[in-house]
Coordinates of C-alpha atoms in Angstrom, one line a residue:
M21 CA -37.2 -27.8 5.6
M22 CA -33.6 -26.6 5.4
H23 CA -32.0 -25.7 8.7
P24 CA -31.7 -21.9 9.3
L25 CA -28.0 -22.3 10.0
L26 CA -27.4 -23.8 6.6
I27 CA -29.4 -21.0 5.0
G28 CA -27.3 -18.5 6.8
V29 CA -24.0 -20.2 5.6
A30 CA -25.3 -20.4 2.1
C31 CA -26.1 -16.6 2.1
L32 CA -22.6 -15.6 3.4
P33 CA -21.0 -15.1 -0.1
L34 CA -23.9 -12.8 -1.1
L35 CA -23.7 -10.9 2.2
F36 CA -19.9 -10.3 1.7
R37 CA -20.6 -8.9 -1.8
L38 CA -23.5 -6.7 -0.7
V39 CA -21.9 -5.1 2.4
P40 CA -19.2 -3.2 0.5
M41 CA -21.8 -1.8 -1.8
I42 CA -23.9 -0.4 1.0
V43 CA -21.3 0.6 3.7
P44 CA -18.8 3.3 2.9
E45 CA -15.4 1.7 2.3
H46 CA -13.5 3.5 5.1
Y47 CA -15.9 2.0 7.7
L48 CA -14.9 -1.5 6.6
E49 CA -11.2 -1.0 7.1
P50 CA -9.7 -2.6 10.2
Y51 CA -7.2 0.2 10.4
A52 CA -10.0 2.7 11.2
Y53 CA -10.4 1.0 14.6
W54 CA -6.7 0.3 15.3
N55 CA -4.8 3.0 17.2
A56 CA -1.5 3.6 15.4
G57 CA 0.3 4.0 18.7
T58 CA -0.7 0.6 20.1
L59 CA 2.4 -1.5 19.0
N60 CA 4.7 1.5 19.2
E61 CA 4.4 2.0 23.0
Q62 CA 7.6 1.5 25.0
D63 CA 8.0 2.1 28.7
G64 CA 4.6 3.9 28.7
K65 CA 5.7 6.3 25.9
I66 CA 4.6 6.6 22.3
E67 CA 7.1 8.4 20.1
T68 CA 6.3 6.9 16.7
Y69 CA 3.2 5.7 15.0
W70 CA 4.3 3.0 12.6
R71 CA 1.9 0.4 11.4
N72 CA 3.6 -2.3 9.2
M73 CA 5.0 -5.8 9.7
G74 CA 8.6 -4.7 10.3
Y75 CA 12.0 -5.9 9.2
W76 CA 13.3 -7.8 12.2
D77 CA 17.0 -8.7 11.7
G78 CA 18.5 -8.5 15.1
I79 CA 15.7 -6.2 16.3
D80 CA 13.2 -6.7 19.1
S81 CA 11.5 -3.2 19.2
Y82 CA 8.4 -2.9 17.0
S83 CA 9.0 0.8 16.3
E84 CA 12.6 0.1 15.2
A85 CA 11.6 -2.9 13.0
A86 CA 8.8 -1.0 11.4
G87 CA 11.0 2.0 10.7
T88 CA 13.6 -0.3 9.3
L89 CA 11.2 -1.9 6.8
A90 CA 10.1 1.6 5.6
R91 CA 13.8 2.6 5.1
K92 CA 14.7 -0.7 3.4
L93 CA 11.9 -0.2 0.9
L94 CA 13.0 3.4 0.2
E95 CA 16.6 2.2 -0.3
F96 CA 15.3 -0.7 -2.5
A97 CA 13.4 1.9 -4.7
D98 CA 16.7 3.6 -5.6
A99 CA 14.7 6.5 -7.0
E100 CA 16.0 9.9 -8.1
P101 CA 16.5 12.0 -4.8
G102 CA 14.9 15.4 -4.5
G103 CA 12.1 14.6 -6.9
A104 CA 8.3 14.2 -6.6
I105 CA 6.9 11.4 -4.5
L106 CA 3.5 9.9 -4.1
D107 CA 3.1 7.9 -0.9
I108 CA -0.1 5.8 -0.9
A109 CA -1.6 4.3 2.3
H110 CA 0.8 6.3 4.5
G111 CA -1.1 5.5 7.7
A112 CA -0.4 8.0 10.6
G113 CA 2.3 9.7 8.5
E114 CA 5.6 8.2 9.7
S115 CA 6.7 7.3 6.1
L116 CA 5.9 10.9 5.1
S117 CA 8.2 12.1 7.8
M118 CA 10.9 9.7 6.6
H119 CA 10.8 11.1 3.1
L120 CA 11.1 14.7 4.5
N121 CA 14.0 13.6 6.8
S122 CA 16.1 12.3 3.8
S123 CA 19.3 14.0 2.9
R124 CA 17.6 15.4 -0.2
P125 CA 13.9 15.8 0.6
P126 CA 11.4 15.6 -2.2
S127 CA 10.4 18.7 -4.0
H128 CA 6.8 17.6 -3.9
L129 CA 5.2 15.0 -1.6
D130 CA 1.7 13.8 -2.3
A131 CA 0.1 11.7 0.5
L132 CA -3.0 9.5 0.0
T133 CA -4.9 7.5 2.5
S134 CA -8.5 6.2 2.4
L135 CA -9.2 7.2 6.1
P136 CA -10.1 10.8 7.0
S137 CA -8.8 10.2 10.5
E138 CA -5.3 9.2 9.1
S139 CA -5.2 12.3 6.9
R140 CA -5.9 14.6 9.8
F141 CA -3.4 12.8 12.1
A142 CA -0.7 12.8 9.4
K143 CA -1.2 16.5 8.7
D144 CA -0.7 17.3 12.3
L145 CA 2.3 15.0 12.6
I146 CA 4.1 16.6 9.7
A147 CA 3.2 20.2 10.8
H148 CA 4.6 19.4 14.2
R149 CA 7.8 17.7 13.1
H150 CA 8.6 19.7 10.0
P151 CA 7.3 23.3 10.6
N152 CA 9.9 24.8 8.2
M153 CA 9.9 22.3 5.4
E154 CA 10.3 23.6 1.8
T155 CA 8.6 20.5 0.2
V156 CA 5.2 21.2 -1.4
T157 CA 2.9 18.7 0.4
N158 CA -0.6 17.7 -0.6
F159 CA -3.0 15.4 1.2
F160 CA -5.6 13.3 -0.5
T161 CA -8.3 11.2 1.2
S162 CA -9.6 8.6 -1.3
S163 CA -9.4 4.9 -2.1
A164 CA -6.0 3.9 -3.6
S165 CA -7.4 2.9 -6.9
Y166 CA -8.3 5.6 -9.5
R167 CA -11.7 5.5 -11.2
P168 CA -11.5 7.2 -14.6
G169 CA -14.2 9.8 -15.0
K170 CA -15.1 9.9 -11.3
D171 CA -12.0 10.7 -9.2
L172 CA -10.9 13.9 -10.9
Q173 CA -8.7 15.0 -8.0
H174 CA -7.1 11.6 -7.5
P175 CA -3.3 11.7 -7.8
L176 CA -3.4 8.7 -10.1
N177 CA -5.5 10.8 -12.6
P178 CA -2.9 11.4 -15.3
M179 CA -4.8 14.6 -16.3
R180 CA -4.6 16.2 -12.9
G181 CA -1.0 17.3 -12.7
F182 CA 0.4 19.4 -9.9
M183 CA -1.6 22.5 -10.9
G184 CA -5.0 21.0 -10.6
D185 CA -7.7 19.8 -13.0
R186 CA -7.8 21.0 -16.6
R187 CA -10.4 23.4 -17.8
P188 CA -13.1 22.3 -20.2
S189 CA -11.4 24.5 -22.8
D190 CA -8.3 22.3 -22.5
E191 CA -10.0 19.3 -24.1
G192 CA -8.1 17.9 -27.0
L193 CA -4.7 18.9 -25.5
E194 CA -2.1 16.4 -24.7
P195 CA -2.1 15.0 -21.2
L196 CA 0.0 16.8 -18.6
A197 CA 3.5 15.5 -18.0
P198 CA 3.6 12.6 -15.5
P199 CA 4.4 14.1 -12.1
Y200 CA 6.1 11.4 -10.0
H201 CA 9.7 10.2 -9.7
L202 CA 8.6 7.7 -7.1
V203 CA 5.3 6.1 -6.1
Y204 CA 5.9 4.4 -2.7
I205 CA 3.4 1.9 -1.1
L206 CA 4.5 0.3 2.2
D207 CA 2.8 -2.9 3.3
A208 CA -0.7 -2.1 1.9
I209 CA -1.1 -2.9 -1.8
Y210 CA -2.8 -6.3 -1.1
H211 CA -5.8 -4.3 0.3
F212 CA -6.3 -2.3 -2.9
R213 CA -9.6 -2.9 -4.8
P214 CA -10.6 -4.2 -7.2
S215 CA -7.2 -5.9 -7.6
T216 CA -3.4 -5.3 -7.4
A217 CA -3.1 -5.6 -11.1
H218 CA -5.8 -3.0 -11.8
F219 CA -4.0 -0.6 -9.4
L220 CA -0.6 -1.1 -11.0
S221 CA -1.9 -0.5 -14.5
H222 CA -2.9 3.0 -13.4
V223 CA 0.3 3.9 -11.5
I224 CA 2.5 3.6 -14.6
H225 CA 0.8 6.5 -16.3
V226 CA 1.7 9.0 -13.5
L227 CA 5.4 8.0 -13.4
K228 CA 7.9 10.3 -15.1
P229 CA 10.2 8.5 -17.7
S230 CA 12.4 6.3 -15.6
G231 CA 10.2 7.0 -12.6
V232 CA 10.0 4.2 -10.0
I233 CA 7.2 2.3 -8.2
A234 CA 8.3 0.5 -5.0
F235 CA 6.1 -1.5 -2.8
T236 CA 5.8 -4.6 -0.6
D237 CA 3.2 -7.3 -1.2
I238 CA 2.1 -10.6 0.2
L239 CA 1.8 -13.6 -2.2
P240 CA -0.6 -16.5 -1.3
P241 CA 0.6 -20.1 -1.6
S242 CA -0.2 -22.0 -4.8
N243 CA -2.4 -24.5 -2.9
L244 CA -4.7 -21.9 -1.3
S245 CA -8.1 -23.4 -1.2
P246 CA -11.0 -21.6 -3.0
F247 CA -13.0 -21.7 0.2
L248 CA -10.4 -19.7 2.1
G249 CA -9.6 -17.4 -0.8
H250 CA -13.2 -16.6 -1.6
L251 CA -15.1 -16.8 1.6
I252 CA -13.0 -16.7 4.8
L253 CA -9.9 -14.6 4.2
P254 CA -11.3 -11.6 2.3
P255 CA -13.5 -10.3 5.1
L256 CA -11.0 -11.5 7.8
L257 CA -8.1 -9.7 6.3
S258 CA -9.9 -6.9 4.5
V259 CA -8.4 -8.1 1.2
P260 CA -10.4 -8.4 -2.1
A261 CA -10.8 -12.0 -3.1
R262 CA -9.2 -11.2 -6.5
N263 CA -5.9 -10.5 -4.6
L264 CA -6.0 -14.0 -3.2
V265 CA -7.6 -16.3 -5.8
S266 CA -6.7 -14.6 -9.1
K267 CA -3.3 -13.2 -8.1
T268 CA 0.0 -14.5 -9.3
R269 CA 1.5 -16.8 -6.6
T270 CA 5.1 -16.9 -7.6
V271 CA 7.9 -14.3 -7.9
E272 CA 8.3 -15.3 -11.6
G273 CA 4.6 -14.8 -12.2
Y274 CA 4.8 -11.4 -10.5
H275 CA 7.7 -10.4 -12.7
E276 CA 5.8 -11.3 -15.8
L277 CA 2.7 -9.3 -14.6
M278 CA 4.8 -6.2 -14.2
Q279 CA 6.4 -6.6 -17.6
K280 CA 3.0 -7.2 -19.2
I281 CA 1.6 -3.9 -17.7
G282 CA 4.6 -2.1 -19.2
Y283 CA 7.1 -1.8 -16.4
K284 CA 10.8 -2.0 -17.0
N285 CA 13.8 -3.0 -14.8
V286 CA 11.6 -5.2 -12.6
K287 CA 13.3 -6.3 -9.4
I288 CA 11.6 -8.6 -6.8
E289 CA 13.1 -9.8 -3.5
D290 CA 11.6 -12.3 -1.0
W291 CA 11.8 -10.7 2.5
S292 CA 9.7 -13.3 4.2
D293 CA 12.4 -14.6 6.5
H294 CA 13.1 -11.0 7.7
V295 CA 9.5 -10.2 8.4
F296 CA 7.2 -13.1 9.5
P297 CA 9.3 -14.8 12.2
G298 CA 10.3 -11.6 14.0
L299 CA 6.8 -10.2 13.9
A300 CA 5.3 -13.4 15.2
N301 CA 7.8 -13.6 18.1
H302 CA 7.2 -10.0 19.0
L303 CA 3.4 -10.3 19.0
R304 CA 3.6 -13.5 21.1
S305 CA 5.7 -11.7 23.7
R306 CA 2.8 -9.2 24.1
G307 CA 0.4 -12.0 25.1
R308 CA -3.4 -11.8 25.1
L309 CA -5.1 -11.6 21.7
W310 CA -1.7 -10.8 20.0
T311 CA -0.8 -14.5 20.6
L312 CA -3.6 -15.5 18.2
V313 CA -2.3 -13.1 15.6
A314 CA 1.2 -14.6 16.0
K315 CA -0.2 -18.1 15.4
G316 CA -1.9 -16.8 12.3
I317 CA 1.4 -15.4 10.9
E318 CA 3.2 -18.7 11.7
W319 CA 0.5 -20.6 10.0
A320 CA 0.9 -18.4 6.9
E321 CA 4.7 -18.8 6.9
R322 CA 4.4 -22.6 7.1
G323 CA 1.8 -22.6 4.4
G324 CA 4.1 -20.9 1.9
W325 CA 2.9 -17.3 2.0
K326 CA 5.6 -14.8 0.9
F327 CA 6.3 -11.2 1.8
V328 CA 8.0 -9.6 -1.2
A329 CA 9.5 -6.2 -2.1
V330 CA 8.9 -5.1 -5.7
R331 CA 10.7 -2.3 -7.6
A332 CA 10.1 -1.3 -11.2
S333 CA 10.3 1.7 -13.5
R334 CA 8.6 3.3 -16.4
S335 CA 10.6 3.3 -19.7
A336 CA 13.2 6.0 -19.9
V337 CA 11.6 7.2 -23.2
D338 CA 8.2 8.8 -23.0
H339 CA 6.7 7.4 -26.2
R340 CA 3.7 9.7 -26.0
L341 CA 6.0 12.7 -26.3
S342 CA 8.4 11.2 -28.8
Q343 CA 5.6 10.9 -31.4
D344 CA 5.5 14.8 -31.8

């Protein structure tokens, strides 16, 4: 008779597949149970609520490093100022405040997160910091990936537009003009289901001609074992297995993926040396369980994992409109 422990281990893959089908997605996200102020506390005070890996060149403050990473990505995007922005996975809202603090704030700012608690917190944060803002701001609580025919209010629905869903009598009309000059995703895209490639294929349709997508991502090493990629890391990191085992593992491969989807002017930079060592050192200095997290980051860095920034744009010519 087979040992019960072996039966349990054999059933783990099935269990990992069944749980997401039964339990609402936002209950499975580790960020739902992680106070955004935890790493931002300094001298007993919490003034910012960042939650990303940070950009650590000459910096030892988590809040400063996290804010630097957000600004670096915005600079890297080099998008048209004063336009319409979609910020996906904005967390507690610090990146939204960053957009609004720019010298030319966006005309529209759409904010999407999968956690209701983050939407509420971000709304309060923006209302408190920017009471007199002129930017039109909309908050969405949904998974990052758009499901055609189901998520009618999703900002990646190309038929939604800024003025809401179309009426039934509008069927047969051309889609609304793409709304966004910039889609911005900071340190989150590797969580998106069912895969990063699926998500990116939907974003391009809501970019204006020459509109930009900018995001950071983590690339697994070429020698990642199937056991880790399929069984261990997905539940541990809250990352879909396809973003580990089926994902391109090189900068060159990522460049080809973006071009295959239809993006132009693809630019990818490896920021690993600016992110992993500084974050690991900072977490180790905090002691306790953070030391284990630091060791995990160092293991990933030694193993060849990469933290990359990606910037690409839609074609300057809207071929859909040029056919008229």
